[in-house]
Amino acid sequence: MKFDLKAEFELSKSLPAKAKAQLKQLLKEADTTLFKRGCPKGKEAEAGHLKSFKLSGRKLQLHITSGRYVRAHACASRLKNLLAKNLGKDFHIGLKSLKTISYSITLPAKKKADLSLAFVKKLEWKKKEAILHLEELDLEEYEALIDKLVSLFHEKTSEKPQAKEHQREVWYTGEKPMATTENISETLERKGWVKHFAAGIFHYMPPYTKLMRYIENLMLEEVAKPLGFEEIVLPKLIPLEVMRKKGQLTGIPEEMFYVSEPGKRDLKHFEKYTDYVKLTGDVSPEKLQTFLRPPRYALPYAQCEPFYEIFSNKITDIDKFPFKFFDRSGFSFRYEAGGKSGMERLNAFTRIELAYIGTPKQVKELRDSVVEKLKQVLSSKLGIECRLVETTPVWLAHSDPNAEVQKTDVIGTYDIEAYIPNRGGRKESEWLEICNASVSFDKYHARYSIKERARREAWTGCSGIGLERVVYAFLSQKGFDMKNWPAEVKQALGQLPAPPKMLDWPKET
Ligand code: ATP
Ligand code: ZN
Ligand code: MG
């Protein structure tokens, strides 16, 4: 690892001859002692070295190189203090500014990689090295950045370990009779149970809503409440900082929706835009954007992002654990590919999110109980053919793919997947994930700075029940003819309300 810094100090005055001699002496001393201080014995060759300097008028140009020990920017910083002290004391000359002219880091690199790095303006590839030409920053900024930048470079260039994803079926309802193989998305729209609104977003009409609310209620009565979960309402506008802590900003920035505030809370500010809309009828997102602030929020992706924030920077007491909450207060949002998959892959979907914090034992047991209850409801009450699979923890996939898989033999995530007959045979087709239940270990304690009063280990877990997905699986297997539905469901729902009818919608009445 080699550092190469060219920097320029601007002095408040030109130096008198006497001062020039002293400056030379100071620079020499700095090179032999100051730049070597703190460097391990025998590694002096890897400490800082003043390669050259040039004084012209009030400008002092320096060329400092180093290895890994006293990095060039740290040398410059030390020199700044030394010169300020000495020249100030003896000659009343101050240092006006320090400008980075160029700074590069040479790192070993096995082979060229196609990548870009923030704060690096040019990446040069040599035979077994890469040279990172950095943007010109202040010394303190380099100090805060460089170790992280070097790690990021290694992370991006190292061979990624194979995604440690494991998928193993651990339970299966067994085959159930299928009443249909139709494409439910099409039928739902044709019958007017849902109406397409925008990419991946639908109006839910009375019959669909009644069925979805019945399933939601079943989940609350049979899963959440018997296990002691209390309802809370989690915020749905999530500041970016909370998304960063959850890992979403580095793991899945391409799958989220972002929200901007208006440039000013003032109609006048928008005058040009409102005029334009009045005159043309065109909503022009491009024009609108210029009247908005940069996005400071994202919409919930996992829905539990704000849950951990309740405990952030607070001191918890595991003797008071567990806390078991659920949120069903609204949509989760995902920027899914084009929103072309009908009702099975939505951009806005409703979900019951169960979130819990407790001792490792409590969290594991709770998660396992959630899974047991879900199996029960899905299989016995709704009669859905589904299976339980162990899979990669979602938090792992969403944040750092290089993180170790798990620290204990506790399974990170269980998914429940339903068979969708329209997709093909049971063996070869992809099943649809309808619920999941995860233990996140102490990951979010670290990320959200949640402290336990006696530093005892505590975990969190969460489970998402995708209501549209359960409806989708139910209808895909049982069809629309209620005679094929479980008796209990039929009885509870009674007659389903009709969708609104217009001359040209829905197609089938
Ligand atoms: P998939 O593999 O189907 O994309 P996922 O692994 O992205 O699912 P999770 O992140 O585990 O899903 O989300 C939890 C639950 O939220 C899922 O089990 C599912 O019920 C629901 N869900 C996720 N994405 C969608 C979507 N686009 N539309 C509807 N429901 C969804
Ligand atoms: Zn969650
Ligand atoms: Mg997904």
XYZ file of C-alpha atoms and ligand atoms in Angstrom:
542
model
C 0.000 0.000 0.000
C 1.510 3.315 -1.095
C 0.263 6.840 -0.575
C 1.361 9.765 -2.676
C 0.288 13.262 -1.710
C 1.031 16.575 -3.355
C -0.175 19.497 -1.301
C 0.341 23.191 -1.063
C 0.465 25.374 2.037
C -0.241 29.030 1.637
C 1.605 31.200 4.150
C 0.295 34.534 5.334
C 3.541 36.300 4.278
C 6.670 35.530 2.307
C 9.437 34.181 4.473
C 12.494 36.271 5.337
C 15.871 34.590 4.652
C 16.295 33.547 8.282
C 12.937 31.895 8.291
C 13.692 30.019 5.107
C 16.673 28.387 6.761
C 14.542 27.463 9.747
C 11.839 26.091 7.481
C 14.329 23.801 5.776
C 15.515 22.621 9.157
C 11.928 21.968 10.330
C 11.097 20.013 7.199
C 14.206 17.897 7.584
C 13.359 17.146 11.173
C 9.792 16.343 10.286
C 10.976 13.840 7.720
C 13.297 12.060 10.117
C 11.241 12.136 13.315
C 7.698 13.516 13.013
C 6.774 11.384 10.004
C 8.100 8.258 11.669
C 6.459 8.645 15.063
C 4.141 5.792 15.967
C 5.477 3.548 13.225
C 6.329 0.010 14.451
C 10.054 -0.732 14.825
C 11.646 -2.014 11.643
C 8.820 -0.647 9.480
C 10.261 2.852 9.077
C 10.469 2.360 5.332
C 6.656 2.216 5.317
C 6.238 5.440 7.273
C 5.964 8.895 5.740
C 8.698 10.464 3.682
C 9.098 14.023 2.462
C 10.107 13.427 -1.125
C 10.543 17.053 -2.081
C 9.424 20.562 -1.351
C 9.519 23.875 -3.126
C 8.982 27.345 -1.732
C 7.940 30.031 -4.143
C 6.707 33.254 -2.658
C 4.041 32.434 -0.103
C 3.391 28.969 -1.518
C 5.069 25.915 -0.063
C 4.617 22.838 -2.201
C 5.162 19.432 -0.663
C 5.398 15.953 -2.018
C 4.878 13.347 0.690
C 4.854 9.601 0.157
C 4.212 6.803 2.601
C 3.420 3.175 3.110
C 0.723 1.925 5.454
C 2.072 3.314 8.730
C 2.071 7.053 8.973
C -0.030 7.836 5.949
C 0.896 10.818 3.793
C -2.183 12.833 4.761
C -1.418 12.256 8.453
C 2.151 13.490 7.844
C 0.808 16.633 6.199
C -1.491 17.169 9.128
C 1.379 16.830 11.614
C 3.506 19.168 9.542
C 0.740 21.738 9.480
C 0.720 21.883 13.262
C 4.498 22.018 13.467
C 4.839 24.858 10.988
C 1.956 26.826 12.425
C 3.530 26.629 15.867
C 7.108 27.485 14.870
C 6.625 30.041 12.132
C 3.924 31.713 14.170
C 6.054 31.937 17.287
C 9.284 33.068 15.663
C 8.165 35.119 12.641
C 4.426 35.840 13.131
C 3.703 33.995 9.940
C 0.541 31.941 9.803
C -0.681 29.153 7.537
C -3.553 30.496 5.512
C -4.670 27.332 3.798
C -3.692 23.897 2.745
C -4.725 22.658 -0.613
C -4.530 19.090 -1.857
C -3.157 19.060 -5.376
C -3.300 15.332 -5.838
C -3.556 12.275 -3.641
C -3.326 8.700 -4.768
C -3.315 5.316 -3.078
C -1.697 2.318 -4.714
C -3.163 -0.970 -3.622
C -2.348 -4.542 -4.565
C -4.978 -5.903 -6.941
C -4.978 -9.329 -8.554
C -6.904 -8.362 -11.610
C -8.657 -5.465 -13.204
C -12.234 -5.059 -12.102
C -14.993 -3.013 -13.603
C -15.963 -0.780 -10.755
C -16.328 2.763 -9.572
C -15.660 4.104 -6.104
C -17.016 7.198 -4.426
C -14.372 9.884 -3.748
C -12.123 8.345 -6.414
C -11.938 10.417 -9.571
C -9.853 7.964 -11.545
C -8.976 4.334 -11.105
C -5.796 3.259 -12.878
C -4.961 -0.421 -13.290
C -1.338 -1.586 -13.380
C -0.091 -5.145 -13.600
C -0.695 -6.186 -10.008
C -1.813 -2.893 -8.607
C -4.595 -0.386 -8.749
C -4.000 3.324 -8.281
C -6.879 5.229 -6.747
C -6.634 8.909 -7.650
C -8.681 10.575 -4.965
C -10.781 13.682 -5.177
C -9.210 16.706 -3.507
C -10.481 16.795 0.062
C -9.427 18.253 3.395
C -6.925 16.340 5.515
C -9.589 15.561 8.135
C -11.860 14.184 5.472
C -9.094 11.861 4.282
C -8.492 10.782 7.854
C -12.147 9.808 8.289
C -12.419 8.130 4.910
C -9.313 6.272 3.914
C -9.562 3.067 5.925
C -13.181 2.620 4.876
C -12.316 3.365 1.274
C -9.526 0.773 1.250
C -11.901 -1.826 2.777
C -14.552 -0.971 0.230
C -12.042 -1.407 -2.581
C -11.088 -4.840 -1.240
C -14.740 -5.765 -0.754
C -15.524 -4.828 -4.339
C -12.514 -6.561 -5.883
C -12.323 -9.732 -3.796
C -13.880 -12.899 -5.087
C -17.296 -12.956 -3.484
C -17.916 -16.099 -1.515
C -20.775 -18.022 -3.078
C -24.005 -16.583 -1.757
C -24.477 -18.688 1.310
C -28.075 -19.265 0.546
C -29.581 -22.450 1.709
C -33.080 -23.560 0.869
C -34.381 -26.651 2.537
C -37.946 -27.836 2.777
C -38.771 -28.631 6.382
C -42.527 -29.105 6.273
C -45.214 -29.625 3.656
C -48.988 -29.789 3.858
C -49.021 -32.564 1.298
C -50.950 -32.357 -1.946
C -54.405 -30.818 -1.830
C -56.992 -30.904 -4.577
C -56.728 -27.948 -6.950
C -60.008 -26.458 -8.185
C -58.451 -24.540 -11.055
C -55.302 -23.721 -13.002
C -56.450 -20.300 -14.133
C -54.364 -17.146 -14.002
C -55.886 -15.405 -11.017
C -54.589 -11.951 -11.883
C -56.568 -12.005 -15.121
C -59.711 -13.364 -13.511
C -59.566 -10.856 -10.677
C -59.545 -7.973 -13.130
C -62.090 -9.562 -15.456
C -64.559 -10.074 -12.629
C -63.920 -6.603 -11.258
C -62.516 -7.763 -7.914
C -59.541 -5.479 -8.501
C -58.968 -2.666 -10.963
C -55.604 -1.752 -12.328
C -54.511 1.690 -11.160
C -50.787 2.176 -11.905
C -47.749 -0.087 -12.325
C -48.068 -2.750 -9.618
C -50.899 -0.853 -7.870
C -54.585 -1.788 -7.877
C -57.928 -0.671 -6.535
C -59.302 -3.418 -4.329
C -63.030 -3.727 -4.898
C -65.583 -4.943 -2.300
C -65.388 -8.728 -2.899
C -61.590 -8.748 -2.923
C -61.408 -6.461 0.092
C -63.865 -8.599 2.050
C -61.823 -11.737 1.410
C -58.542 -9.964 2.221
C -59.915 -8.498 5.455
C -61.276 -11.911 6.441
C -57.790 -13.376 6.005
C -56.238 -10.462 7.854
C -58.626 -10.967 10.738
C -57.890 -14.678 10.807
C -54.156 -13.923 11.058
C -54.762 -11.484 13.905
C -57.097 -13.805 15.817
C -55.184 -17.034 15.200
C -51.560 -15.873 15.067
C -50.864 -12.413 16.495
C -53.258 -12.203 19.428
C -52.850 -15.725 20.909
C -49.087 -15.091 20.967
C -49.562 -11.821 22.841
C -48.717 -9.350 20.070
C -50.082 -5.827 20.598
C -51.000 -3.570 17.727
C -48.925 -0.483 17.024
C -48.823 1.896 14.087
C -45.414 2.233 12.512
C -44.549 5.346 10.474
C -44.761 5.040 6.733
C -42.434 7.883 5.771
C -39.005 6.696 6.732
C -36.077 9.135 6.968
C -33.080 7.989 4.958
C -31.007 7.711 8.127
C -33.331 4.982 9.421
C -33.106 3.211 6.061
C -29.311 3.399 6.337
C -29.388 1.730 9.756
C -31.641 -1.039 8.472
C -29.170 -1.662 5.635
C -31.606 -0.743 2.855
C -29.581 2.175 1.475
C -26.555 0.013 0.779
C -28.365 -3.273 0.161
C -31.463 -2.485 -1.917
C -31.443 1.188 -2.980
C -32.706 0.102 -6.389
C -35.863 -1.463 -4.982
C -37.225 1.417 -2.916
C -39.483 4.384 -3.521
C -38.251 7.799 -2.379
C -40.187 10.845 -1.229
C -39.342 14.514 -1.719
C -40.583 17.541 0.138
C -41.664 20.629 -1.804
C -38.897 23.151 -2.420
C -40.886 25.655 -0.362
C -44.243 25.483 1.392
C -45.418 28.292 -0.785
C -47.768 28.164 -3.755
C -45.851 31.009 -5.363
C -42.745 28.831 -5.477
C -44.678 26.465 -7.772
C -46.169 29.176 -9.978
C -44.263 28.267 -13.110
C -45.168 24.637 -12.650
C -48.862 25.248 -11.904
C -49.091 27.568 -14.931
C -47.507 24.900 -17.071
C -49.968 22.220 -15.886
C -52.939 24.557 -16.423
C -51.839 25.472 -19.910
C -50.746 22.077 -21.164
C -52.401 19.443 -18.964
C -49.015 17.772 -18.867
C -47.859 16.733 -15.368
C -44.171 16.671 -16.424
C -42.310 14.926 -13.589
C -39.072 16.422 -14.965
C -40.354 19.966 -14.487
C -41.888 19.158 -11.118
C -38.567 17.813 -9.885
C -36.959 21.240 -10.165
C -39.452 22.600 -7.604
C -38.777 19.838 -5.083
C -36.142 19.176 -2.490
C -33.945 16.123 -2.834
C -35.670 13.075 -1.299
C -35.176 12.781 2.440
C -37.527 9.859 2.982
C -38.157 6.437 1.561
C -41.363 4.435 1.778
C -41.345 1.298 3.940
C -39.810 -1.675 2.192
C -39.708 -4.218 5.006
C -42.241 -2.324 7.147
C -40.228 -3.044 10.304
C -37.555 -0.405 9.573
C -39.022 2.058 12.109
C -39.655 -0.648 14.724
C -35.997 -0.855 15.786
C -35.861 2.926 15.923
C -38.177 2.795 18.955
C -35.241 1.378 20.912
C -32.437 3.228 19.142
C -29.917 4.822 21.537
C -32.064 3.692 24.443
C -31.131 1.442 27.299
C -33.240 -1.679 27.433
C -33.657 -4.214 30.187
C -33.989 -7.800 29.095
C -35.843 -8.609 32.306
C -38.681 -6.560 30.825
C -38.552 -8.374 27.482
C -40.048 -9.471 25.185
C -41.898 -6.682 23.387
C -44.210 -8.125 20.755
C -45.884 -5.744 18.360
C -47.645 -5.927 15.054
C -48.333 -3.261 12.450
C -51.018 -3.578 9.788
C -51.427 0.093 9.154
C -50.781 0.312 5.526
C -48.800 -0.396 2.492
C -45.275 -1.563 2.011
C -43.698 -0.385 -1.191
C -41.258 -2.036 -3.538
C -40.070 -0.969 -6.929
C -40.609 -4.376 -8.533
C -39.621 -4.981 -12.137
C -42.107 -2.978 -14.144
C -45.064 -4.072 -12.003
C -46.075 -6.424 -14.778
C -46.799 -9.483 -12.678
C -50.417 -8.749 -11.856
C -51.539 -9.302 -8.285
C -48.685 -11.578 -7.282
C -45.870 -9.012 -7.331
C -47.103 -5.586 -6.371
C -45.434 -2.210 -5.991
C -47.722 -1.447 -3.052
C -48.968 -4.281 -0.881
C -50.529 -4.779 2.527
C -48.921 -6.911 5.098
C -49.135 -7.692 8.759
C -45.645 -7.192 10.107
C -44.917 -8.805 13.454
C -41.812 -7.387 15.113
C -40.271 -8.517 18.376
C -37.331 -7.892 20.648
C -36.248 -10.174 23.461
C -33.649 -12.518 24.839
C -32.197 -14.907 22.253
C -34.356 -17.706 23.657
C -37.534 -15.609 23.613
C -36.988 -14.399 20.073
C -36.230 -17.850 18.730
C -39.216 -19.407 20.489
C -41.509 -16.620 19.424
C -40.460 -16.887 15.820
C -40.966 -20.638 15.928
C -44.419 -20.180 17.472
C -45.341 -17.684 14.765
C -44.344 -20.273 12.175
C -46.407 -22.986 13.904
C -49.493 -20.774 14.041
C -49.075 -19.700 10.422
C -48.823 -23.318 9.308
C -52.004 -24.045 11.201
C -54.038 -21.181 9.736
C -52.834 -21.585 6.177
C -53.189 -25.323 6.074
C -56.216 -26.067 8.263
C -58.326 -22.920 8.166
C -57.658 -21.796 4.598
C -56.782 -25.192 3.140
C -53.793 -23.840 1.178
C -51.187 -26.288 -0.106
C -47.900 -24.854 1.078
C -44.491 -25.728 2.428
C -42.031 -24.317 4.893
C -38.459 -23.695 3.741
C -35.387 -22.572 5.606
C -33.691 -19.881 3.643
C -31.028 -17.164 3.735
C -31.871 -14.586 6.376
C -33.447 -11.597 4.636
C -31.314 -9.169 6.616
C -28.276 -10.894 5.229
C -29.368 -10.666 1.645
C -30.507 -7.058 2.049
C -27.397 -5.640 3.628
C -23.956 -7.137 3.551
C -23.621 -10.196 1.314
C -20.195 -10.929 2.802
C -21.385 -11.043 6.380
C -21.100 -14.360 8.098
C -24.258 -16.344 7.714
C -25.175 -16.852 11.313
C -23.517 -17.101 14.636
C -25.590 -19.877 16.129
C -27.369 -22.927 14.857
C -30.652 -21.030 15.007
C -32.195 -20.828 11.546
C -32.280 -17.228 10.306
C -35.348 -17.250 8.110
C -38.289 -19.457 7.304
C -40.395 -18.757 4.257
C -43.810 -20.231 3.651
C -44.429 -20.833 -0.027
C -47.652 -21.791 -1.726
C -48.117 -23.915 -4.798
C -49.556 -21.915 -7.719
C -51.089 -24.415 -10.191
C -51.157 -21.858 -12.995
C -47.350 -21.823 -12.965
C -47.031 -25.531 -13.809
C -46.400 -28.797 -11.993
C -45.477 -28.986 -8.314
C -41.930 -30.127 -8.993
C -40.804 -27.780 -11.730
C -42.718 -24.574 -11.033
C -41.687 -21.789 -8.702
C -43.819 -21.545 -5.594
C -44.975 -18.185 -4.284
C -43.680 -16.842 -0.984
C -46.632 -15.778 1.130
C -45.129 -15.283 4.604
C -41.769 -15.243 6.256
C -40.436 -15.296 9.791
C -36.897 -14.270 10.703
C -34.551 -14.071 13.625
C -32.102 -11.232 13.039
C -29.858 -12.151 16.000
C -28.207 -9.016 17.460
C -27.741 -7.378 14.089
C -30.150 -4.506 14.618
C -28.985 -3.943 18.161
C -25.645 -3.051 16.649
C -26.989 -1.099 13.699
C -29.524 0.933 15.682
C -27.328 1.279 18.802
C -29.754 -0.488 21.087
C -28.084 -1.078 24.435
C -28.961 -3.509 27.167
C -28.459 -2.238 30.705
C -26.010 -5.005 31.652
C -24.806 -5.640 28.114
C -26.685 -8.925 28.008
C -27.291 -10.322 24.564
C -30.651 -9.481 23.044
C -32.129 -10.281 19.653
C -34.861 -9.088 17.365
C -37.080 -10.917 14.936
C -39.825 -10.106 12.492
C -42.424 -11.859 10.370
C -44.278 -10.563 7.366
C -47.634 -11.906 6.274
C -48.306 -10.689 2.746
C -52.083 -10.419 2.580
C -52.386 -10.092 -1.209
C -50.062 -13.074 -1.527
C -52.250 -15.221 0.732
C -55.360 -14.158 -1.202
C -53.515 -14.934 -4.418
C -52.522 -18.402 -3.275
C -56.021 -19.121 -1.941
C -57.795 -18.135 -5.163
C -55.148 -19.754 -7.375
C -55.819 -23.079 -5.693
C -59.549 -22.823 -4.963
C -60.817 -20.636 -7.772
C -63.762 -18.255 -7.591
C -66.521 -20.781 -7.119
C -67.209 -20.669 -3.401
C -68.382 -24.261 -3.384
C -64.712 -25.238 -3.509
C -63.821 -23.073 -0.515
C -63.510 -24.445 3.037
C -66.906 -24.486 4.767
C -65.748 -22.224 7.576
C -64.519 -19.557 5.161
C -67.705 -19.725 3.132
C -69.839 -19.418 6.209
C -67.881 -16.514 7.659
C -67.957 -14.554 4.410
C -71.559 -15.235 3.448
C -72.489 -13.511 0.254
C -69.664 -11.481 -1.241
C -70.507 -7.876 -2.151
C -70.499 -6.985 -5.835
C -67.995 -4.696 -7.535
C -69.281 -1.428 -9.026
C -70.616 -2.020 -12.506
C -70.173 0.264 -15.492
C -71.180 -0.288 -19.103
C -67.679 -1.292 -20.108
C -66.227 -2.586 -16.821
C -65.852 -5.206 -15.456
C -65.726 -7.472 -18.464
C -67.473 -10.385 -16.796
C -70.530 -9.816 -14.635
P -40.144 -12.671 -3.341
O -39.015 -13.633 -3.331
O -41.456 -13.260 -3.727
O -39.831 -11.394 -4.052
P -39.239 -11.531 -0.906
O -38.218 -12.503 -0.445
O -38.767 -10.316 -1.609
O -40.342 -12.261 -1.796
P -39.695 -10.645 1.765
O -38.701 -9.572 1.615
O -39.364 -11.816 2.590
O -40.156 -11.138 0.322
O -41.080 -9.970 2.237
C -41.941 -10.526 3.204
C -43.307 -10.831 2.661
O -43.847 -9.705 1.975
C -43.320 -11.939 1.633
O -43.413 -13.179 2.250
C -44.558 -11.618 0.815
O -45.692 -12.127 1.468
C -44.645 -10.128 0.878
N -44.139 -9.505 -0.362
C -42.864 -9.235 -0.694
N -42.772 -8.631 -1.891
C -44.058 -8.503 -2.336
C -44.649 -7.944 -3.514
N -43.894 -7.367 -4.448
N -45.973 -7.996 -3.643
C -46.759 -8.547 -2.694
N -46.271 -9.086 -1.553
C -44.933 -9.071 -1.369
Zn -39.253 -7.142 9.004
Mg -38.631 -9.776 -3.563
